[in-house]
Short mmCIF file of C-alpha atoms (C1' of nucleotides) in Angstrom, two decimals:
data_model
loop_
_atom_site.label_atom_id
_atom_site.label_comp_id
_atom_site.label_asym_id
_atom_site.label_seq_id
_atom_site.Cartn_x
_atom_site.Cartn_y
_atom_site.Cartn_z
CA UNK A 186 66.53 -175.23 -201.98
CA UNK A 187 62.96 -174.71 -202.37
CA UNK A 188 62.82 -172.25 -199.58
CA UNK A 189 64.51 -169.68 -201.34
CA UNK A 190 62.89 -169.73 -204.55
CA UNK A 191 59.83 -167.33 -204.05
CA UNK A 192 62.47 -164.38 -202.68
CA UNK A 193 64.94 -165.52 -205.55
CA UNK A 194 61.57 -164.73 -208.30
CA UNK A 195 60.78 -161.58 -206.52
CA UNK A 196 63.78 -160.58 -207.20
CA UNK A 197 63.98 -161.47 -210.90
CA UNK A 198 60.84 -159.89 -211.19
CA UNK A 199 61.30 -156.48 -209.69
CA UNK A 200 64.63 -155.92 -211.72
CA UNK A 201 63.33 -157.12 -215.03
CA UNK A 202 65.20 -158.53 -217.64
CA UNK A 203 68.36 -156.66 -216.18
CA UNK A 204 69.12 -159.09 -213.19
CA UNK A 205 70.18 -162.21 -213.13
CA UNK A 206 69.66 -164.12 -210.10
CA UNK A 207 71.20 -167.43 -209.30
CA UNK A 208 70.97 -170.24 -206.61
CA UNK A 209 74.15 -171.78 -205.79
CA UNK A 210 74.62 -175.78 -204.11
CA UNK A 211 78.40 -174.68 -202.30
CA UNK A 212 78.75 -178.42 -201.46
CA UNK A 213 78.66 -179.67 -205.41
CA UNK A 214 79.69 -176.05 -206.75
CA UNK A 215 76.80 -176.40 -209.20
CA UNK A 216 73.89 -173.91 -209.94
CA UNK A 217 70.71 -175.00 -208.04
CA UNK A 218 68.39 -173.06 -210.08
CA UNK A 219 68.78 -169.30 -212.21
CA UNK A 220 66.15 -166.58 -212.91
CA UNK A 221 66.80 -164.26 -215.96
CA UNK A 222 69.85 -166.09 -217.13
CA UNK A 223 72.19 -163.58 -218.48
CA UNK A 224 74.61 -166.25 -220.39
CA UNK A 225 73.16 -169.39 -221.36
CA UNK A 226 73.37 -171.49 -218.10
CA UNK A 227 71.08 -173.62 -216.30
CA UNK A 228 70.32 -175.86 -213.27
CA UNK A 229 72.98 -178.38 -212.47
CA UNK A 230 75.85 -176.57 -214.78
CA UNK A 231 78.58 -175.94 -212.58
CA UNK A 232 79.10 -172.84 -210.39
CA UNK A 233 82.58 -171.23 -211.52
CA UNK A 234 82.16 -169.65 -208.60
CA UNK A 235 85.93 -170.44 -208.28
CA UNK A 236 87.26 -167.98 -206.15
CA UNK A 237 84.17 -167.42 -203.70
CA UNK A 238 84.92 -170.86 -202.00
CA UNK A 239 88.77 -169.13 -201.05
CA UNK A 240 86.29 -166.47 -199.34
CA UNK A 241 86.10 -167.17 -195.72
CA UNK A 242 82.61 -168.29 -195.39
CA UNK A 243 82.56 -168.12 -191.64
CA UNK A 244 83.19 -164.20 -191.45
CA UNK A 245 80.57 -162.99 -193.32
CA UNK A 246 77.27 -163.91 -195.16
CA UNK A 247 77.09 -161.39 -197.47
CA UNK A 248 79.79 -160.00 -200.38
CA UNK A 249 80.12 -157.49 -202.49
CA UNK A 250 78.76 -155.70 -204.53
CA UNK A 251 81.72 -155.85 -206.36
CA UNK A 252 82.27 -155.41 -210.39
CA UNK A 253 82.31 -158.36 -213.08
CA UNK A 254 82.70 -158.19 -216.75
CA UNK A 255 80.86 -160.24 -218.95
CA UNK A 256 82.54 -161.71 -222.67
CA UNK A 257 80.54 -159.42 -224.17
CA UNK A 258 81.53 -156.53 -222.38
CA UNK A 259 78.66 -155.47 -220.47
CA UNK A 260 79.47 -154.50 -216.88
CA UNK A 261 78.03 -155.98 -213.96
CA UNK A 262 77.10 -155.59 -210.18
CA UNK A 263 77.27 -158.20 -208.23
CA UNK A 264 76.08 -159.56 -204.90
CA UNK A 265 76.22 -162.70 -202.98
CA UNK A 266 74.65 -163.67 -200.05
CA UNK A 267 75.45 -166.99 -197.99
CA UNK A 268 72.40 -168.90 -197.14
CA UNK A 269 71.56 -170.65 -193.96
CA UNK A 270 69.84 -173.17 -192.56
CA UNK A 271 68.37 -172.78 -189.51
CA UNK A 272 71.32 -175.00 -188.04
CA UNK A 273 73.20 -172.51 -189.38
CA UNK A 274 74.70 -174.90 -192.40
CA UNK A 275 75.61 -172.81 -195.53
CA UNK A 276 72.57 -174.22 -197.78
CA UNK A 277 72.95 -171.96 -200.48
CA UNK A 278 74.72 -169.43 -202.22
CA UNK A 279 73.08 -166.55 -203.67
CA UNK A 280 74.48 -164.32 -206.15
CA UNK A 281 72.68 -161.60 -207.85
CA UNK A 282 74.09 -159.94 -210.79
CA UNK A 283 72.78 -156.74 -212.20
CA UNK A 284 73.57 -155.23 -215.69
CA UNK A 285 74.47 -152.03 -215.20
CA UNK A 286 74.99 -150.82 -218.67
CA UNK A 287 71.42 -149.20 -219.62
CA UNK A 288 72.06 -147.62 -216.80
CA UNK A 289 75.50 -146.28 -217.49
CA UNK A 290 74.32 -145.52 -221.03
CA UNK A 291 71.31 -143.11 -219.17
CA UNK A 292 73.67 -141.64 -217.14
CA UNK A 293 76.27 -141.00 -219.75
CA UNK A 294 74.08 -139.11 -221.54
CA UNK A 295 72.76 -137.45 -218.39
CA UNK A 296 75.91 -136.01 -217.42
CA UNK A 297 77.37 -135.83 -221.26
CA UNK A 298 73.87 -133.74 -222.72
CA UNK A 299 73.96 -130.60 -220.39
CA UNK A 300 70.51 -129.56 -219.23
CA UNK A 301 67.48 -130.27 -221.60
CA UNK A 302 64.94 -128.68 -219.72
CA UNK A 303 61.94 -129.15 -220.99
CA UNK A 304 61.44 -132.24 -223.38
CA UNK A 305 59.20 -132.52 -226.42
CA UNK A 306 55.96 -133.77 -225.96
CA UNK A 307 54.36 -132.04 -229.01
CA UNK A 308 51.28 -133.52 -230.68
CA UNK A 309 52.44 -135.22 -233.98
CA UNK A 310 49.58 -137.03 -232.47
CA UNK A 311 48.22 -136.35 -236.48
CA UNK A 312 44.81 -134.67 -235.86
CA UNK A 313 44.20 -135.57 -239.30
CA UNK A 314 43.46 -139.22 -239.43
CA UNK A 315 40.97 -138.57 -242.32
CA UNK A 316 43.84 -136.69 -244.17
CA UNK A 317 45.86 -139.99 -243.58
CA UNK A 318 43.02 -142.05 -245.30
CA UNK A 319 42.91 -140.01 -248.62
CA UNK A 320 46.80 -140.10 -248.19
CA UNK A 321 46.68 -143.82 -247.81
CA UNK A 322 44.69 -144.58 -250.17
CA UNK A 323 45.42 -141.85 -252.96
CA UNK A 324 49.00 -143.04 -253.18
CA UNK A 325 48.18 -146.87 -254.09
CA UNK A 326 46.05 -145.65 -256.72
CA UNK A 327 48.68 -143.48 -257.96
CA UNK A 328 51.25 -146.82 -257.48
CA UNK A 329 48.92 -148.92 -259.57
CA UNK A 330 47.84 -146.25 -261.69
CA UNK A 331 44.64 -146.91 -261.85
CA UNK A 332 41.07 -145.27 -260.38
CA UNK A 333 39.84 -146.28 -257.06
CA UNK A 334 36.68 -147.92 -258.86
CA UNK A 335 38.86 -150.42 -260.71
CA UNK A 336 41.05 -151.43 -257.61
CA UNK A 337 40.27 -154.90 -257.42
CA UNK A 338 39.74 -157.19 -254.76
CA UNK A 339 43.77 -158.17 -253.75
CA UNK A 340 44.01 -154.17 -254.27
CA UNK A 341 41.53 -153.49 -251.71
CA UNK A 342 43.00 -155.62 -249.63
CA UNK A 343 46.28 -154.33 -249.87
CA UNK A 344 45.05 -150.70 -249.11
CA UNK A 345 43.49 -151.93 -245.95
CA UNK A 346 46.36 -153.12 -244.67
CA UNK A 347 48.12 -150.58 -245.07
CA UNK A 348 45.31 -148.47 -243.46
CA UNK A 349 45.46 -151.60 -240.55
CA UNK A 350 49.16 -151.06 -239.90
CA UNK A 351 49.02 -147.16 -239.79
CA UNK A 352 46.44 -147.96 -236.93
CA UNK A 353 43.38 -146.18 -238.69
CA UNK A 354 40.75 -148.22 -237.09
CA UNK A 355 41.93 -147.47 -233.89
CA UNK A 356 40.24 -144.15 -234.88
CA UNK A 357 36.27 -143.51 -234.00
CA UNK A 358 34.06 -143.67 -236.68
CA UNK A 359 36.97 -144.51 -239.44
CA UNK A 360 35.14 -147.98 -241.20
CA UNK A 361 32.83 -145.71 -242.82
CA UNK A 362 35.01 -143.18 -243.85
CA UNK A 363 37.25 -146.06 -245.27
CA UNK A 364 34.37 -147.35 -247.25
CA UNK A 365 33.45 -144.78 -248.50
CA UNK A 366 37.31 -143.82 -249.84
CA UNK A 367 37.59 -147.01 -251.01
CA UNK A 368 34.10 -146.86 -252.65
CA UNK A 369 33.02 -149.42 -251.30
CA UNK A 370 30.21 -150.89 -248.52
CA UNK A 371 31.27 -150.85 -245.18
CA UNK A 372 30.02 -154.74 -244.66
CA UNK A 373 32.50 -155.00 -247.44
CA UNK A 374 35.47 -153.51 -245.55
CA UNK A 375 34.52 -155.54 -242.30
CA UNK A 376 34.80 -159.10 -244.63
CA UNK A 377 38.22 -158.08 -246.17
CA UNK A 378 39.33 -156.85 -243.19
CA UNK A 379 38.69 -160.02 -241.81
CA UNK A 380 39.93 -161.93 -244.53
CA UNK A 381 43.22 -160.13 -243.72
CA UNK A 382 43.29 -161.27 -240.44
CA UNK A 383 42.48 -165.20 -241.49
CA UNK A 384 44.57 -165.53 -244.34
CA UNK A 385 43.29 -168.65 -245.67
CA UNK A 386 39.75 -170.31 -244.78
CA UNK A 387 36.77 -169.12 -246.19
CA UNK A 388 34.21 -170.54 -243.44
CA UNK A 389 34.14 -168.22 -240.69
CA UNK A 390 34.26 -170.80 -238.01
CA UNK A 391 34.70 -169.05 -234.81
CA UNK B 296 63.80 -164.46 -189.10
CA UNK B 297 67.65 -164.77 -188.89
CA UNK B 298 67.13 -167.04 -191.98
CA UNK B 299 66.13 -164.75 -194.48
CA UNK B 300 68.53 -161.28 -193.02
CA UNK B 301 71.20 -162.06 -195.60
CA UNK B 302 69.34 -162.33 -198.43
CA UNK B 303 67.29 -158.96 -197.33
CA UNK B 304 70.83 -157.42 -196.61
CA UNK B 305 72.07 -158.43 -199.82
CA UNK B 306 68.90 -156.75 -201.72
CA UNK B 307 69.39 -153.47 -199.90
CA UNK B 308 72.52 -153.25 -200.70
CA UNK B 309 72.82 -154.00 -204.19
CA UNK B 310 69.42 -151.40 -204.78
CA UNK B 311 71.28 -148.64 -203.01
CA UNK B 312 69.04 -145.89 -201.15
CA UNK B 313 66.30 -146.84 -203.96
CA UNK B 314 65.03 -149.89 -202.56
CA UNK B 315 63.90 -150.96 -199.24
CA UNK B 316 63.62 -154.16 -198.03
CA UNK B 317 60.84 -154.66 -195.77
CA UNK B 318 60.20 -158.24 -193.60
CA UNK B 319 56.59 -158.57 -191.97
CA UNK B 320 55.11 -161.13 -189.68
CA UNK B 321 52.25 -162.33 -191.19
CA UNK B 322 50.95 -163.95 -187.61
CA UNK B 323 51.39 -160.45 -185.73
CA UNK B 324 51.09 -158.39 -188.72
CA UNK B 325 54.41 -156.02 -187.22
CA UNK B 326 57.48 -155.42 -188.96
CA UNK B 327 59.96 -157.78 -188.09
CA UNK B 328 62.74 -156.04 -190.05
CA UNK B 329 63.47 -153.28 -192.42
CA UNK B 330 66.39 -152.37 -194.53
CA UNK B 331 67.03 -148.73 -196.31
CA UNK B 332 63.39 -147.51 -194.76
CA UNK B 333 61.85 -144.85 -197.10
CA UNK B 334 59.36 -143.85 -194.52
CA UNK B 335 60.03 -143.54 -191.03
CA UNK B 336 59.05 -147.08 -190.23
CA UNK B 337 61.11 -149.39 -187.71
CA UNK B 338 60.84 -153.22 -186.39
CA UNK B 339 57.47 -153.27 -184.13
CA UNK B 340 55.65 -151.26 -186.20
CA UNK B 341 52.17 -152.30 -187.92
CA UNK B 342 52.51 -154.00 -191.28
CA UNK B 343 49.61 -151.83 -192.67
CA UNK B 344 50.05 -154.68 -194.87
CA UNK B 345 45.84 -154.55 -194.95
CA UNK B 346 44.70 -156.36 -198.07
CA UNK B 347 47.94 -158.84 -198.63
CA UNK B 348 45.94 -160.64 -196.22
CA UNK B 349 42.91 -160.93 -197.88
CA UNK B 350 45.07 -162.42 -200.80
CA UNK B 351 44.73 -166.41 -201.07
CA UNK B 352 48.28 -166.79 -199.67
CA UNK B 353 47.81 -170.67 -200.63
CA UNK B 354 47.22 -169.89 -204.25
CA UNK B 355 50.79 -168.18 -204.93
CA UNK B 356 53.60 -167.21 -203.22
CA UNK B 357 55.12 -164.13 -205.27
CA UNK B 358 52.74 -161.14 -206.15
CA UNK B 359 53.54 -158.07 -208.13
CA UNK B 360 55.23 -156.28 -209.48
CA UNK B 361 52.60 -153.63 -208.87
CA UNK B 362 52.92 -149.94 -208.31
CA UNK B 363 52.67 -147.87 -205.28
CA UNK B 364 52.49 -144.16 -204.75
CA UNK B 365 54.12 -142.23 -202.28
CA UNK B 366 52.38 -139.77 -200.06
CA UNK B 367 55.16 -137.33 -201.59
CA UNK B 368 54.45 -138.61 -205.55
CA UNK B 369 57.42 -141.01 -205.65
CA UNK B 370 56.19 -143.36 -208.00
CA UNK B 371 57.37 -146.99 -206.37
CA UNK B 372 57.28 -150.55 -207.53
CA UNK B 373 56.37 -153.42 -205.32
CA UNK B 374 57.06 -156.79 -205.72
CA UNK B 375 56.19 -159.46 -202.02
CA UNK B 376 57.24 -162.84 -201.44
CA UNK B 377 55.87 -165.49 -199.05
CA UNK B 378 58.79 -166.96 -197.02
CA UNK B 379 58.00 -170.34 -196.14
CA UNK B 380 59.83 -172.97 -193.54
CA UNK B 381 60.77 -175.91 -194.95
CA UNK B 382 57.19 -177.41 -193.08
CA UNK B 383 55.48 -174.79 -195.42
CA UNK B 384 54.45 -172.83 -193.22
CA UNK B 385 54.58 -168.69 -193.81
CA UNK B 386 56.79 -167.66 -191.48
CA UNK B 387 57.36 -163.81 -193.04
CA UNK B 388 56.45 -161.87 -195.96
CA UNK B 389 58.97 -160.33 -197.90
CA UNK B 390 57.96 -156.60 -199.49
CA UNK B 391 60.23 -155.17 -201.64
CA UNK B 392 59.80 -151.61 -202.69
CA UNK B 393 61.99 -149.71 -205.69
CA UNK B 394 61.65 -146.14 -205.73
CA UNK B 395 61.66 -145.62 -209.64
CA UNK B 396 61.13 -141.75 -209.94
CA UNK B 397 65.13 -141.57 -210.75
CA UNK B 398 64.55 -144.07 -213.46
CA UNK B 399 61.98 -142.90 -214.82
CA UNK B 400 62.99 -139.02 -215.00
CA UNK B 401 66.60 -140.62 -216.77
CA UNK B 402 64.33 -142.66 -218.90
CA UNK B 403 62.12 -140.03 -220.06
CA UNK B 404 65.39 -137.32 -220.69
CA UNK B 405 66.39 -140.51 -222.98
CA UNK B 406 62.68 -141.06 -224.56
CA UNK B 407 62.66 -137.47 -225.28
CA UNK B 408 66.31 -136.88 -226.93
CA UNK B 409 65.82 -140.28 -229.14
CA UNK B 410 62.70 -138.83 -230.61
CA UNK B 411 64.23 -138.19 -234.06
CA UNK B 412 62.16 -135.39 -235.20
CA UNK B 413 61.74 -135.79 -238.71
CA UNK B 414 61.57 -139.02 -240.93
CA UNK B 415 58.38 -140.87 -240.45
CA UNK B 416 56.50 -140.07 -243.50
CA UNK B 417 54.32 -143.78 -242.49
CA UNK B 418 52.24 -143.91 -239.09
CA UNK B 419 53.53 -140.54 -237.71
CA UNK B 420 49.10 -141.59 -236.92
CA UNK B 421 50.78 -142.14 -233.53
CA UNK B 422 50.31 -145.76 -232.34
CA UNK B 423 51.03 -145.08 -229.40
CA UNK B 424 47.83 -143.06 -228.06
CA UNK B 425 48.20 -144.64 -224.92
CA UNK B 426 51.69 -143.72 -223.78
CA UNK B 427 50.64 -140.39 -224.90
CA UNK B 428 47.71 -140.21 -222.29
CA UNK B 429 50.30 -141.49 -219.92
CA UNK B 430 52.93 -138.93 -221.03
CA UNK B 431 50.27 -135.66 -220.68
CA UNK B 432 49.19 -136.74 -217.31
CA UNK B 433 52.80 -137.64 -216.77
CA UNK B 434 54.41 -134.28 -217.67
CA UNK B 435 51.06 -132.11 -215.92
CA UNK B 436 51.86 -134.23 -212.63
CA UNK B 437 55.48 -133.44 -212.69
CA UNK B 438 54.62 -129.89 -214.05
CA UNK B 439 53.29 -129.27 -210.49
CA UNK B 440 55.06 -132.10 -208.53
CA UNK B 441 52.07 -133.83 -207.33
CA UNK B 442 50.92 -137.02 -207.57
CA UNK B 443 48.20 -138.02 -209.66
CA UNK B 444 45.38 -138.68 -206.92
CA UNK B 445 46.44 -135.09 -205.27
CA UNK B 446 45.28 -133.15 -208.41
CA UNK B 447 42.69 -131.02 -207.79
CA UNK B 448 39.65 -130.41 -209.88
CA UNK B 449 41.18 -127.45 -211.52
CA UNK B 450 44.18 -129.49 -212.58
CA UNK B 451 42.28 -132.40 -214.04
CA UNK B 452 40.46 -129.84 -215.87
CA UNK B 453 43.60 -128.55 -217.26
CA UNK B 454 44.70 -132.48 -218.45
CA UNK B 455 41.64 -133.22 -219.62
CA UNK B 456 42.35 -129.55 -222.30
CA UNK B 457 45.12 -131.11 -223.07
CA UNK B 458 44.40 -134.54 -223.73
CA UNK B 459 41.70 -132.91 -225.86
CA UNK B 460 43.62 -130.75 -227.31
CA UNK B 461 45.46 -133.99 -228.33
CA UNK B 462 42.44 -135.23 -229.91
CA UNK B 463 43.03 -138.52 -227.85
CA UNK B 464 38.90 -138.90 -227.45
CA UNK B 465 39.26 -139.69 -231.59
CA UNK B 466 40.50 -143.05 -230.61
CA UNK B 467 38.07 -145.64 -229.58
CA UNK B 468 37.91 -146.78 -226.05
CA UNK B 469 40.10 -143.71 -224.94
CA UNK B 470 37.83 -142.58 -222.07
CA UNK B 471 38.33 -145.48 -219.85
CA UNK B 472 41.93 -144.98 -220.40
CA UNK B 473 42.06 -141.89 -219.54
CA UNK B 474 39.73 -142.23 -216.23
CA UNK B 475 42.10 -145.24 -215.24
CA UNK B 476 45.14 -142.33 -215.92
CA UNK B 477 43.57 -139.84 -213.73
CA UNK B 478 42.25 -142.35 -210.88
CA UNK B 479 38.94 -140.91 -211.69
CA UNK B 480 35.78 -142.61 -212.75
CA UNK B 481 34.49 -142.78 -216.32
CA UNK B 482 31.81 -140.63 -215.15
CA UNK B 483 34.00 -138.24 -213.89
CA UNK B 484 35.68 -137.77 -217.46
CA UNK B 485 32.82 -137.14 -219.32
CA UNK B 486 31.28 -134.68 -216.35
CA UNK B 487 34.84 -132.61 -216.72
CA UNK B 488 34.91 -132.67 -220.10
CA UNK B 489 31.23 -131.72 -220.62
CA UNK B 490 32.42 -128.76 -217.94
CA UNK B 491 35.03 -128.16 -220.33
CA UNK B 492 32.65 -127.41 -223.13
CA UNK B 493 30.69 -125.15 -221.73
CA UNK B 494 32.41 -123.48 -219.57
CA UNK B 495 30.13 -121.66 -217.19
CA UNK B 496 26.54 -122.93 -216.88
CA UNK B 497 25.14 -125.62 -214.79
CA UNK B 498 22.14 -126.24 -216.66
CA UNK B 499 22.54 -128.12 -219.38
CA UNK B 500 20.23 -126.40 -221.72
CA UNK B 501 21.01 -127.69 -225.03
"C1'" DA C 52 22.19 -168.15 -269.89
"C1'" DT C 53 24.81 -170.56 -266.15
"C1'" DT C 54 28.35 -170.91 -262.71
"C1'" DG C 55 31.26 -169.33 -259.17
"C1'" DC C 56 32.76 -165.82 -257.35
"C1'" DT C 57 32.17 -160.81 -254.73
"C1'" DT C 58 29.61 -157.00 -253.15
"C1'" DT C 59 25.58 -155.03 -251.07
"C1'" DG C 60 21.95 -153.56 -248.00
"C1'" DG C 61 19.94 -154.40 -244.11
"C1'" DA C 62 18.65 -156.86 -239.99
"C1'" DC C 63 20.66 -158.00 -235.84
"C1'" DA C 64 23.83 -158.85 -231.94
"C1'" DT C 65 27.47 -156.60 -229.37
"C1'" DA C 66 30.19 -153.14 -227.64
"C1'" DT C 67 31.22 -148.56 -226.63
"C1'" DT C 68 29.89 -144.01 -225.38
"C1'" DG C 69 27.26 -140.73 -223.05
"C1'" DT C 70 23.72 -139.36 -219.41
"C1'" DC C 71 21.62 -139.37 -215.11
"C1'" DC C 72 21.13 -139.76 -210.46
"C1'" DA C 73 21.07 -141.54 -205.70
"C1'" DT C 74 24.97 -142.21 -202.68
"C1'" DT C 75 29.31 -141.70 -200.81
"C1'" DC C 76 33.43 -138.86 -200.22
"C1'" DT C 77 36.05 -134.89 -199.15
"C1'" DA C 78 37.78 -130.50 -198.23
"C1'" DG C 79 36.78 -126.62 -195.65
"C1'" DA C 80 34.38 -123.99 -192.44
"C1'" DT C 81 32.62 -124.01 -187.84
"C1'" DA D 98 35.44 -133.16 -184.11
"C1'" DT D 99 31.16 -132.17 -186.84
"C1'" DC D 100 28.75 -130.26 -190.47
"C1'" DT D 101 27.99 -129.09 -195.20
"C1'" DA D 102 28.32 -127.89 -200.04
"C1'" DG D 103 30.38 -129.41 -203.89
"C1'" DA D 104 32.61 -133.37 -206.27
"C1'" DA D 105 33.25 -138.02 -207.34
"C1'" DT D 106 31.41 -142.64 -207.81
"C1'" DG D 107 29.15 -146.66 -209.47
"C1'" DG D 108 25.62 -148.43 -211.73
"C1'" DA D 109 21.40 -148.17 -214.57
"C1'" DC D 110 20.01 -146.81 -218.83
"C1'" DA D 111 19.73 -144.53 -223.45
"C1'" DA D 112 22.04 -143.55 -227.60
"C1'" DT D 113 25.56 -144.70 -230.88
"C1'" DA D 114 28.86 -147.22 -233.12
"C1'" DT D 115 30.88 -151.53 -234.50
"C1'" DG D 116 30.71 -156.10 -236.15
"C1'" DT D 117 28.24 -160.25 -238.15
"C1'" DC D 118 25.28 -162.54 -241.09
"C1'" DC D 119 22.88 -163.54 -244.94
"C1'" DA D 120 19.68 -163.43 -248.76
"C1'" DA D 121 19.58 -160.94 -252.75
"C1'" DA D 122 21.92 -158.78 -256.34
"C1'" DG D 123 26.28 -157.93 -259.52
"C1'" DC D 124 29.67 -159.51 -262.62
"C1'" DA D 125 32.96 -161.81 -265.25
"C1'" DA D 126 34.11 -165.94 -267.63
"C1'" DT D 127 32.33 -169.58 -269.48
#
DNA sequence: ATTGCTTTGGACATATTGTCCATTCTAGAT
DNA sequence: ATCTAGAATGGACAATATGTCCAAAGCAAT
């Protein structure tokens, strides 16, 4: 029921990947639509809600939350809410289910760990990018045994992308101290770097 | 509207005291009805939805998640829903609002224990500037339970040492992060930080 | 020497960073 | 509540830094 879908996404939404919400059709017992799918079903599969249609459905509209277990042994909160239509016709069944086990896990080691006070927010934030360059780029050299001046090309390219993964050009000011390490022009650093990004053409189309 | 009190119900109660469920009337812009209220707010009661109005409600019908802040500093996040009839007409808005300090403080006890210390001879450069901004201002805010926009001058000061400290201005485009971290203008930054460096005179006699 | 590459300096186009300042805000004091 | 000094803001602008391009060299293998 289309009605119900933008409250249904909200709700996927806010809970993340941790929720699973699902739209039930209680006259067909199959699954009108599913957010975050938890196990691998989808629109028109049926329900196994099973038991839930033995539930009075005239007492109450809502259920739960009560515990499920998935096959793969994560443990679950549940909820289900009966839907209405405005003549008061059960339209829809709502159930939400919510993995509780990152939680659990949190809380485990809440209650298991004693009191940490204080964590450990100390800078390895590596003041010493530059360091990191000669670093970088003094071990290749020693790999390949051979001088930074006879590096060649696939080399140079290999250095910078090493230097590209350890996030040195995130750095102000780093493309010249690059070239320079790698004794080389800094127009010279831009085209390989870019070359490592394109793998393949030569013509810079863009 | 009876129609959608289940659904709300079920919400509240599957999010505990952490969520509340909130149901406005977009035509009188009142609260129509409220589950698990965080502040002291009851049916009757102005929306204060404000600027949800000025959103295109044609154009979509779920919006968020975004985050709020509490008066008090508890960090919330909001996802809303338009509720339609079946005519398509928006008969309520649905506001749904998590509190996720409790989260987050678990989350960042299990951030800090997993840090494994030693072992990361490659890109201990820190890729992660950014959550470190956001983990300074973080652990300052909490340091003196206040939300970020309550900080006082003095206080920003004292982030903006440490963020220095950090050397996070090395990385390029930091400052705007940082401004957006401290709900301060760009100006603001580099006024503070100038401040910082010399640290009594007005004048700028350089 | 000629060919088919690559590198190089620069010139330029963009983007980012810093400065400045007229206005707008805000916290206190009145 | 109103006023006021100091602070913050947004936007213009200047100064730098980053990227692109390309014509003019290098250079190695014909």
């Amino acid at each position: 029921m289309r009605a119900w879908a933008p409250a249904c996404q909200a709700v996927a939404l806010l809970l993340g990947p941790y929720a699973e919400v699902v739209l039930h059709d209680p006259d067909t017992d199959r699954i009108l639509a599913i957010w975050n799918p938890m196990s691998a079903r989808s629109p028109g599969d049926p329900s196994l809600l099973g038991d839930l249609n033995a539930l009075d459905l005239s007492a109450r509209d809502v259920f739960g939350p009560y515990e499920k277990l998935l096959a793969d042994g994560r443990r679950l909160t549940s909820v289900t809410a009966i839907l209405r239509d405005p003549d008061g016709k059960a339209s829809a069944v709502l159930c939400i289910n919510l993995d509780r086990t990152p939680l659990e896990q949190a809380a485990a080691l809440l209650t298991a760990f004693g009191a940490p006070t204080a964590s450990r927010p100390e800078q390895l934030f590596e003041q010493d990018w530059y360091e990191r360059v000669q670093q970088l780029v003094g071990t290749y050299v020693r790999e390949c045994s051979r001088p930074v001046e006879r590096l060649t090309r696939a080399d140079r390219l290999a250095v910078l992308a090493r230097l590209e993964a350890a996030r040195v050009f995130d750095v102000r000011r780093a493309t010249p101290v690059v070239a320079r390490a790698l004794r080389v022009s800094r127009s010279t650093v831009y085209g390989l770097r870019a070359e490592l990004k394109a793998p393949d053409r030569k013509d810079q189309t863009r």
